[in-house]
Amino acid sequence: VRLVESGGGLVQPGGSLTLSCAATGSVYSIHDMNWYRQAPGKQRELVAGITSAGRTNYARSVQGRFTISRDKIKRTLSLQMNSLKPEDTAAYYCNIVIVPVEETVTHSYWGQGTQVTVSS
């Protein structure tokens, strides 16, 4: 199982970006899906999460600006980021809890990270 991220880049303050994360390989079932970020010199923090039932939660700092969504058939996770601020600059990582084929327990997988830079 592997997670492949895409969509990062450089954007001006107030702009928008969409991050995507695809789960590939021998996936039997997908459970909770999350986006984390880590800025230089800071700890990794949870940005947004979505459960298998579709319940979402957001960090207070991105509430109302970011939207997390999932496509169960395509096995993808997305993060729509609007009204971006310089303090949103960080490496963003997807994290998905998966039961691989031929296993009975969940595993937590991480994407490779994608850089988001908000600057004028």
Coordinates of C-alpha atoms in Angstrom, one line a residue:
V1 CA 0.0 0.0 0.0
R2 CA 1.3 3.4 -0.9
L3 CA -0.1 7.0 -0.6
V4 CA 0.7 9.4 -3.4
E5 CA 0.2 13.1 -2.9
S6 CA -0.1 15.9 -5.4
G7 CA -1.2 19.5 -5.6
G8 CA 1.2 21.6 -3.6
G9 CA 2.9 24.7 -4.8
L10 CA 3.5 28.5 -4.4
V11 CA 0.4 30.7 -4.1
Q12 CA -0.2 34.3 -3.1
P13 CA -2.0 35.2 0.1
G14 CA -5.7 34.9 -0.4
G15 CA -5.3 32.3 -3.1
S16 CA -6.4 28.7 -3.3
L17 CA -4.9 25.3 -3.7
T18 CA -6.2 21.7 -3.7
L19 CA -4.2 18.8 -2.4
S20 CA -4.9 15.3 -3.4
C21 CA -3.8 11.9 -1.9
A22 CA -4.5 8.6 -3.6
A23 CA -4.2 5.2 -1.9
T24 CA -2.7 2.6 -4.2
G25 CA -1.9 -1.1 -3.9
S26 CA -3.6 -3.9 -2.1
V27 CA -6.3 -2.0 -0.1
Y28 CA -9.1 -3.9 1.4
S29 CA -10.8 -1.1 3.3
I30 CA -10.2 2.5 4.2
H31 CA -11.1 4.0 7.6
D32 CA -10.1 7.5 9.0
M33 CA -8.4 9.9 6.6
N34 CA -6.4 13.0 7.7
W35 CA -4.3 15.8 6.6
Y36 CA -1.4 17.0 8.8
R37 CA 1.1 19.8 8.2
Q38 CA 4.5 20.6 9.6
A39 CA 6.2 24.0 9.3
P40 CA 9.9 24.5 9.8
G41 CA 10.8 24.3 13.5
K42 CA 7.3 23.3 14.5
Q43 CA 5.6 20.0 15.4
R44 CA 3.4 18.2 13.0
E45 CA -0.2 19.2 13.5
L46 CA -3.6 17.8 12.5
V47 CA -5.2 20.1 9.9
A48 CA -8.4 18.2 9.1
G49 CA -9.8 14.7 9.3
I50 CA -12.7 12.7 7.9
T51 CA -14.1 9.5 9.2
S52 CA -15.4 6.5 7.2
A53 CA -18.9 7.8 8.1
G54 CA -18.1 11.2 6.6
R55 CA -17.7 13.2 9.8
T56 CA -15.2 16.0 9.5
N57 CA -13.1 17.9 12.0
Y58 CA -10.8 20.9 11.5
A59 CA -8.1 22.7 13.3
R60 CA -9.4 26.0 14.6
S61 CA -6.8 27.9 12.5
V62 CA -8.3 26.6 9.2
Q63 CA -12.0 26.3 10.1
G64 CA -14.1 27.9 7.4
R65 CA -11.2 28.1 4.9
F66 CA -10.3 24.5 4.3
T67 CA -12.6 21.6 3.2
I68 CA -11.6 18.0 3.5
S69 CA -13.4 15.4 1.3
R70 CA -13.0 11.8 0.3
D71 CA -14.0 9.5 -2.7
K72 CA -14.4 6.0 -1.4
I73 CA -14.6 4.5 -4.9
K74 CA -11.4 6.2 -6.2
R75 CA -9.7 5.8 -2.8
T76 CA -8.7 9.5 -2.8
L77 CA -8.5 12.2 -0.2
S78 CA -8.6 15.9 -1.0
L79 CA -8.1 19.2 0.8
Q80 CA -9.5 22.3 -0.7
M81 CA -7.6 25.3 0.8
N82 CA -9.1 28.8 0.3
S83 CA -8.1 32.2 1.6
L84 CA -4.6 31.0 2.2
K85 CA -2.3 32.9 4.6
P86 CA 1.5 33.0 5.0
E87 CA 1.1 31.0 8.2
D88 CA -0.4 28.1 6.2
T89 CA 3.1 27.6 4.7
A90 CA 4.2 24.0 5.6
A91 CA 4.8 20.5 4.2
Y92 CA 1.4 18.8 4.1
Y93 CA 1.0 15.1 4.7
C94 CA -1.9 12.8 4.1
N95 CA -2.5 10.0 6.6
I96 CA -4.9 7.1 6.0
V97 CA -5.9 4.2 8.2
I98 CA -6.1 1.1 6.0
V99 CA -6.7 -2.6 6.2
P100 CA -4.6 -4.2 3.5
V101 CA -5.8 -7.2 1.6
E102 CA -5.2 -10.5 3.4
E103 CA -4.9 -8.7 6.8
T104 CA -7.3 -8.2 9.6
V105 CA -5.8 -5.2 11.4
T106 CA -5.5 -1.5 10.5
H107 CA -2.3 0.2 9.6
S108 CA -1.6 3.9 9.5
Y109 CA 0.0 5.0 6.2
W110 CA 1.6 8.4 5.4
G111 CA 2.1 10.2 2.1
Q112 CA 5.5 11.6 1.0
G113 CA 4.5 15.2 1.8
T114 CA 3.8 18.1 -0.5
Q115 CA 5.1 21.7 0.1
V116 CA 2.6 24.5 0.3
T117 CA 4.2 28.0 0.3
V118 CA 2.0 31.1 0.7
S119 CA 3.9 34.2 -0.2
S120 CA 3.7 37.4 -2.2

